[in-house]
Short mmCIF file of N, CA and C in Angstrom, two decimals:
data_model
loop_
_atom_site.label_atom_id
_atom_site.label_comp_id
_atom_site.label_asym_id
_atom_site.label_seq_id
_atom_site.Cartn_x
_atom_site.Cartn_y
_atom_site.Cartn_z
N ASP C 1 56.73 28.12 -50.92
CA ASP C 1 57.48 29.34 -51.12
C ASP C 1 56.92 30.18 -52.25
N LYS C 2 56.42 29.54 -53.27
CA LYS C 2 55.85 30.26 -54.40
C LYS C 2 54.68 29.43 -54.93
N PRO C 3 53.46 29.71 -54.49
CA PRO C 3 52.31 28.90 -54.85
C PRO C 3 52.12 28.69 -56.35
N SER C 4 52.51 29.66 -57.16
CA SER C 4 52.29 29.55 -58.61
C SER C 4 53.13 28.46 -59.27
N LYS C 5 54.01 27.83 -58.53
CA LYS C 5 54.79 26.72 -59.09
C LYS C 5 53.90 25.58 -59.58
N ASP C 6 52.67 25.50 -59.04
CA ASP C 6 51.76 24.44 -59.48
C ASP C 6 51.09 24.75 -60.82
N GLY C 7 51.32 25.94 -61.33
CA GLY C 7 50.77 26.32 -62.63
C GLY C 7 49.41 27.00 -62.58
N ALA C 8 48.79 27.07 -61.40
CA ALA C 8 47.46 27.66 -61.31
C ALA C 8 47.27 28.60 -60.11
N SER C 9 47.95 28.34 -59.02
CA SER C 9 47.76 29.16 -57.81
C SER C 9 48.35 30.55 -57.99
N LYS C 10 47.79 31.47 -57.24
CA LYS C 10 48.24 32.86 -57.26
C LYS C 10 49.21 33.10 -56.10
N ASP C 11 50.24 33.89 -56.34
CA ASP C 11 51.22 34.20 -55.30
C ASP C 11 50.81 35.39 -54.45
N TYR C 12 50.07 36.32 -55.03
CA TYR C 12 49.75 37.58 -54.37
C TYR C 12 48.27 37.91 -54.52
N TRP C 13 47.78 38.76 -53.62
CA TRP C 13 46.40 39.20 -53.70
C TRP C 13 46.22 40.12 -54.90
N SER C 14 45.06 40.01 -55.52
CA SER C 14 44.62 40.98 -56.53
C SER C 14 43.10 40.99 -56.50
N SER C 15 42.51 42.01 -57.07
CA SER C 15 41.05 42.12 -57.06
C SER C 15 40.39 41.03 -57.89
N SER C 16 41.13 40.33 -58.72
CA SER C 16 40.56 39.26 -59.55
C SER C 16 40.53 37.91 -58.84
N LEU C 17 41.02 37.82 -57.60
CA LEU C 17 41.04 36.53 -56.90
C LEU C 17 39.65 35.93 -56.71
N GLY C 18 38.63 36.76 -56.63
CA GLY C 18 37.28 36.26 -56.46
C GLY C 18 36.80 35.41 -57.62
N ASN C 19 37.45 35.53 -58.76
CA ASN C 19 37.09 34.76 -59.94
C ASN C 19 37.91 33.49 -60.09
N VAL C 20 38.75 33.19 -59.11
CA VAL C 20 39.66 32.05 -59.17
C VAL C 20 39.16 30.96 -58.23
N ASP C 21 39.26 29.70 -58.66
CA ASP C 21 38.89 28.56 -57.82
C ASP C 21 39.53 28.71 -56.43
N VAL C 22 38.79 28.36 -55.39
CA VAL C 22 39.24 28.56 -54.01
C VAL C 22 40.57 27.86 -53.73
N HIS C 23 40.82 26.74 -54.36
CA HIS C 23 42.07 26.03 -54.13
C HIS C 23 43.28 26.79 -54.67
N TYR C 24 43.06 27.59 -55.69
CA TYR C 24 44.15 28.37 -56.28
C TYR C 24 44.21 29.79 -55.73
N SER C 25 43.06 30.30 -55.29
CA SER C 25 43.05 31.66 -54.73
C SER C 25 43.56 31.68 -53.29
N SER C 26 43.82 30.51 -52.72
CA SER C 26 44.39 30.46 -51.37
C SER C 26 45.91 30.67 -51.38
N GLY C 27 46.49 30.75 -52.56
CA GLY C 27 47.93 30.95 -52.68
C GLY C 27 48.49 32.12 -51.88
N PRO C 28 47.85 33.30 -51.89
CA PRO C 28 48.41 34.42 -51.11
C PRO C 28 48.52 34.12 -49.61
N ALA C 29 47.56 33.40 -49.04
CA ALA C 29 47.66 33.05 -47.62
C ALA C 29 48.78 32.04 -47.40
N ASN C 30 48.91 31.08 -48.31
CA ASN C 30 50.00 30.11 -48.22
C ASN C 30 51.35 30.83 -48.31
N HIS C 31 51.43 31.76 -49.25
CA HIS C 31 52.66 32.53 -49.43
C HIS C 31 52.95 33.39 -48.20
N TRP C 32 51.92 34.00 -47.64
CA TRP C 32 52.08 34.79 -46.42
C TRP C 32 52.70 33.94 -45.32
N PHE C 33 52.17 32.73 -45.11
CA PHE C 33 52.69 31.88 -44.04
C PHE C 33 54.16 31.54 -44.28
N TYR C 34 54.50 31.24 -45.52
CA TYR C 34 55.89 30.94 -45.84
C TYR C 34 56.77 32.16 -45.54
N LEU C 35 56.36 33.33 -45.99
CA LEU C 35 57.15 34.54 -45.76
C LEU C 35 57.31 34.84 -44.28
N VAL C 36 56.23 34.71 -43.51
CA VAL C 36 56.31 34.98 -42.08
C VAL C 36 57.24 33.98 -41.39
N SER C 37 57.13 32.73 -41.74
CA SER C 37 57.92 31.72 -41.05
C SER C 37 59.36 31.62 -41.55
N GLU C 38 59.56 31.66 -42.86
CA GLU C 38 60.89 31.42 -43.44
C GLU C 38 61.56 32.68 -43.99
N GLY C 39 60.78 33.69 -44.34
CA GLY C 39 61.34 34.91 -44.91
C GLY C 39 61.37 34.86 -46.43
N SER C 40 61.73 35.99 -47.01
CA SER C 40 61.77 36.11 -48.47
C SER C 40 63.17 35.81 -49.00
N GLY C 41 63.24 35.70 -50.32
CA GLY C 41 64.53 35.52 -50.98
C GLY C 41 64.91 34.07 -51.16
N SER C 42 66.08 33.90 -51.73
CA SER C 42 66.59 32.57 -52.05
C SER C 42 67.24 31.94 -50.84
N LYS C 43 66.95 30.66 -50.62
CA LYS C 43 67.56 29.93 -49.50
C LYS C 43 67.43 28.43 -49.74
N THR C 44 68.19 27.66 -49.00
CA THR C 44 68.12 26.21 -49.03
C THR C 44 67.68 25.73 -47.66
N ILE C 45 66.61 24.94 -47.62
CA ILE C 45 66.09 24.39 -46.37
C ILE C 45 66.04 22.88 -46.53
N ASN C 46 66.74 22.17 -45.67
CA ASN C 46 66.80 20.70 -45.74
C ASN C 46 67.16 20.21 -47.13
N GLY C 47 68.09 20.88 -47.78
CA GLY C 47 68.58 20.47 -49.09
C GLY C 47 67.71 20.86 -50.26
N VAL C 48 66.63 21.60 -50.01
CA VAL C 48 65.72 22.03 -51.08
C VAL C 48 65.89 23.53 -51.28
N ASN C 49 66.04 23.95 -52.53
CA ASN C 49 66.21 25.37 -52.85
C ASN C 49 64.85 26.06 -52.99
N TYR C 50 64.73 27.21 -52.36
CA TYR C 50 63.51 28.02 -52.42
C TYR C 50 63.87 29.44 -52.82
N ASN C 51 62.95 30.09 -53.51
CA ASN C 51 63.10 31.51 -53.80
C ASN C 51 61.71 32.12 -53.72
N SER C 52 61.48 32.86 -52.67
CA SER C 52 60.15 33.39 -52.40
C SER C 52 60.18 34.91 -52.34
N PRO C 53 60.00 35.57 -53.48
CA PRO C 53 60.02 37.03 -53.48
C PRO C 53 58.71 37.61 -52.96
N THR C 54 58.78 38.83 -52.45
CA THR C 54 57.56 39.56 -52.11
C THR C 54 57.06 40.27 -53.37
N TYR C 55 55.84 40.77 -53.31
CA TYR C 55 55.24 41.45 -54.46
C TYR C 55 56.10 42.62 -54.93
N ASP C 56 56.64 43.37 -53.97
CA ASP C 56 57.43 44.56 -54.31
C ASP C 56 58.94 44.34 -54.15
N ASN C 57 59.34 43.08 -54.03
CA ASN C 57 60.75 42.69 -53.85
C ASN C 57 61.39 43.24 -52.58
N SER C 58 60.56 43.59 -51.59
CA SER C 58 61.11 44.00 -50.30
C SER C 58 61.56 42.74 -49.54
N LYS C 59 62.38 42.94 -48.52
CA LYS C 59 62.91 41.82 -47.75
C LYS C 59 62.06 41.58 -46.51
N VAL C 60 61.73 40.31 -46.29
CA VAL C 60 61.04 39.89 -45.08
C VAL C 60 61.94 38.87 -44.38
N THR C 61 62.21 39.09 -43.11
CA THR C 61 62.98 38.13 -42.32
C THR C 61 62.00 37.29 -41.53
N GLY C 62 62.04 35.98 -41.72
CA GLY C 62 61.09 35.08 -41.07
C GLY C 62 61.27 35.03 -39.56
N ILE C 63 60.17 34.72 -38.87
CA ILE C 63 60.19 34.62 -37.41
C ILE C 63 60.12 33.17 -36.94
N GLY C 64 60.09 32.23 -37.87
CA GLY C 64 60.03 30.82 -37.50
C GLY C 64 58.62 30.27 -37.57
N ARG C 65 58.54 28.97 -37.80
CA ARG C 65 57.24 28.32 -37.95
C ARG C 65 56.41 28.34 -36.68
N ALA C 66 57.05 28.15 -35.53
CA ALA C 66 56.29 28.09 -34.27
C ALA C 66 55.55 29.40 -34.00
N LYS C 67 56.21 30.54 -34.18
CA LYS C 67 55.55 31.83 -33.96
C LYS C 67 54.50 32.09 -35.03
N ALA C 68 54.81 31.73 -36.28
CA ALA C 68 53.83 31.91 -37.36
C ALA C 68 52.57 31.08 -37.07
N GLU C 69 52.76 29.86 -36.60
CA GLU C 69 51.61 29.00 -36.26
C GLU C 69 50.77 29.63 -35.15
N LYS C 70 51.42 30.14 -34.12
CA LYS C 70 50.69 30.75 -33.00
C LYS C 70 49.88 31.96 -33.47
N ILE C 71 50.48 32.77 -34.32
CA ILE C 71 49.79 33.95 -34.83
C ILE C 71 48.60 33.53 -35.68
N TRP C 72 48.80 32.59 -36.61
CA TRP C 72 47.71 32.15 -37.48
C TRP C 72 46.59 31.52 -36.66
N TYR C 73 46.94 30.67 -35.69
CA TYR C 73 45.93 30.00 -34.87
C TYR C 73 45.12 31.01 -34.06
N ARG C 74 45.80 31.98 -33.48
CA ARG C 74 45.07 33.00 -32.70
C ARG C 74 44.15 33.80 -33.61
N ALA C 75 44.63 34.19 -34.77
CA ALA C 75 43.79 34.93 -35.71
C ALA C 75 42.59 34.09 -36.13
N LEU C 76 42.85 32.83 -36.44
CA LEU C 76 41.79 31.92 -36.89
C LEU C 76 40.72 31.72 -35.83
N THR C 77 41.14 31.55 -34.58
CA THR C 77 40.18 31.24 -33.52
C THR C 77 39.60 32.46 -32.82
N THR C 78 40.21 33.62 -33.01
CA THR C 78 39.76 34.82 -32.31
C THR C 78 39.18 35.89 -33.23
N TYR C 79 39.73 36.03 -34.43
CA TYR C 79 39.36 37.15 -35.29
C TYR C 79 38.70 36.77 -36.61
N PHE C 80 38.97 35.60 -37.13
CA PHE C 80 38.39 35.22 -38.42
C PHE C 80 36.97 34.70 -38.23
N THR C 81 36.16 34.91 -39.25
CA THR C 81 34.82 34.33 -39.30
C THR C 81 34.71 33.55 -40.61
N SER C 82 33.57 32.96 -40.84
CA SER C 82 33.37 32.18 -42.08
C SER C 82 33.37 33.07 -43.32
N THR C 83 33.27 34.37 -43.14
CA THR C 83 33.25 35.28 -44.29
C THR C 83 34.52 36.15 -44.39
N THR C 84 35.54 35.82 -43.62
CA THR C 84 36.77 36.61 -43.65
C THR C 84 37.44 36.52 -45.01
N LYS C 85 37.77 37.67 -45.56
CA LYS C 85 38.49 37.74 -46.83
C LYS C 85 39.93 38.20 -46.53
N TYR C 86 40.72 38.41 -47.57
CA TYR C 86 42.13 38.72 -47.35
C TYR C 86 42.37 39.98 -46.53
N ALA C 87 41.62 41.03 -46.74
CA ALA C 87 41.81 42.24 -45.93
C ALA C 87 41.56 41.94 -44.46
N GLY C 88 40.53 41.16 -44.18
CA GLY C 88 40.23 40.76 -42.81
C GLY C 88 41.28 39.83 -42.24
N ALA C 89 41.85 38.99 -43.09
CA ALA C 89 42.92 38.09 -42.64
C ALA C 89 44.15 38.89 -42.25
N ARG C 90 44.45 39.92 -43.02
CA ARG C 90 45.59 40.78 -42.68
C ARG C 90 45.34 41.45 -41.33
N THR C 91 44.15 42.04 -41.17
CA THR C 91 43.81 42.71 -39.92
C THR C 91 43.85 41.72 -38.75
N GLY C 92 43.27 40.54 -38.95
CA GLY C 92 43.23 39.54 -37.89
C GLY C 92 44.60 39.04 -37.48
N THR C 93 45.47 38.82 -38.45
CA THR C 93 46.82 38.35 -38.11
C THR C 93 47.63 39.45 -37.43
N LEU C 94 47.41 40.69 -37.83
CA LEU C 94 48.08 41.80 -37.14
C LEU C 94 47.60 41.92 -35.69
N LYS C 95 46.30 41.78 -35.48
CA LYS C 95 45.77 41.82 -34.11
C LYS C 95 46.33 40.67 -33.29
N ALA C 96 46.39 39.49 -33.90
CA ALA C 96 46.92 38.32 -33.19
C ALA C 96 48.39 38.52 -32.84
N ALA C 97 49.17 39.05 -33.76
CA ALA C 97 50.59 39.31 -33.48
C ALA C 97 50.74 40.33 -32.36
N ALA C 98 49.89 41.36 -32.37
CA ALA C 98 49.92 42.37 -31.30
C ALA C 98 49.55 41.74 -29.96
N ASP C 99 48.52 40.90 -29.95
CA ASP C 99 48.11 40.22 -28.73
C ASP C 99 49.26 39.40 -28.14
N LEU C 100 49.92 38.65 -29.00
CA LEU C 100 50.94 37.70 -28.55
C LEU C 100 52.30 38.33 -28.29
N TYR C 101 52.67 39.32 -29.10
CA TYR C 101 54.05 39.82 -29.04
C TYR C 101 54.17 41.34 -28.90
N GLY C 102 53.06 42.06 -29.02
CA GLY C 102 53.08 43.52 -28.92
C GLY C 102 53.06 44.18 -30.29
N ALA C 103 52.43 45.35 -30.35
CA ALA C 103 52.25 46.06 -31.62
C ALA C 103 53.55 46.67 -32.16
N ASN C 104 54.58 46.75 -31.36
CA ASN C 104 55.87 47.27 -31.84
C ASN C 104 56.91 46.17 -31.99
N SER C 105 56.47 44.93 -31.92
CA SER C 105 57.39 43.79 -31.96
C SER C 105 57.87 43.47 -33.37
N THR C 106 58.96 42.75 -33.44
CA THR C 106 59.47 42.24 -34.71
C THR C 106 58.42 41.34 -35.36
N GLU C 107 57.74 40.54 -34.56
CA GLU C 107 56.72 39.63 -35.09
C GLU C 107 55.60 40.40 -35.77
N TYR C 108 55.13 41.46 -35.14
CA TYR C 108 54.07 42.29 -35.72
C TYR C 108 54.53 42.90 -37.04
N LYS C 109 55.73 43.44 -37.05
CA LYS C 109 56.27 44.06 -38.26
C LYS C 109 56.45 43.03 -39.38
N THR C 110 56.83 41.82 -39.02
CA THR C 110 56.99 40.76 -40.02
C THR C 110 55.65 40.37 -40.61
N VAL C 111 54.63 40.24 -39.77
CA VAL C 111 53.28 39.93 -40.26
C VAL C 111 52.83 41.00 -41.24
N ALA C 112 53.02 42.26 -40.90
CA ALA C 112 52.62 43.36 -41.78
C ALA C 112 53.37 43.30 -43.11
N ALA C 113 54.66 43.08 -43.05
CA ALA C 113 55.48 43.07 -44.27
C ALA C 113 55.16 41.89 -45.18
N ALA C 114 54.78 40.77 -44.58
CA ALA C 114 54.51 39.56 -45.38
C ALA C 114 53.23 39.67 -46.19
N TRP C 115 52.27 40.45 -45.74
CA TRP C 115 51.03 40.61 -46.52
C TRP C 115 51.30 41.48 -47.71
#
């Protein structure tokens, strides 16, 4: 829900991510997946409390893990390459959401909002 809880990972993209160890600079993608699947804000899941704000404190309503997995897998296998960076990941996941659910779908809008 918030990658920075480990003390080193980043929650959001910034231009300085290129200077951060790959294990910690992956935080924005991890956070994106959480936001897409579970949504933003405070909640309790299986007895565990989470609070996952967006960068601008906007609200994201999750679409569920199964749909998030399908979108990520399609983007990974269809649009990502070995040199894909965050901007390309955003574009790829949006294309994948459009492929699977349509460009005007709730899923597409959630993917866009989560980045």
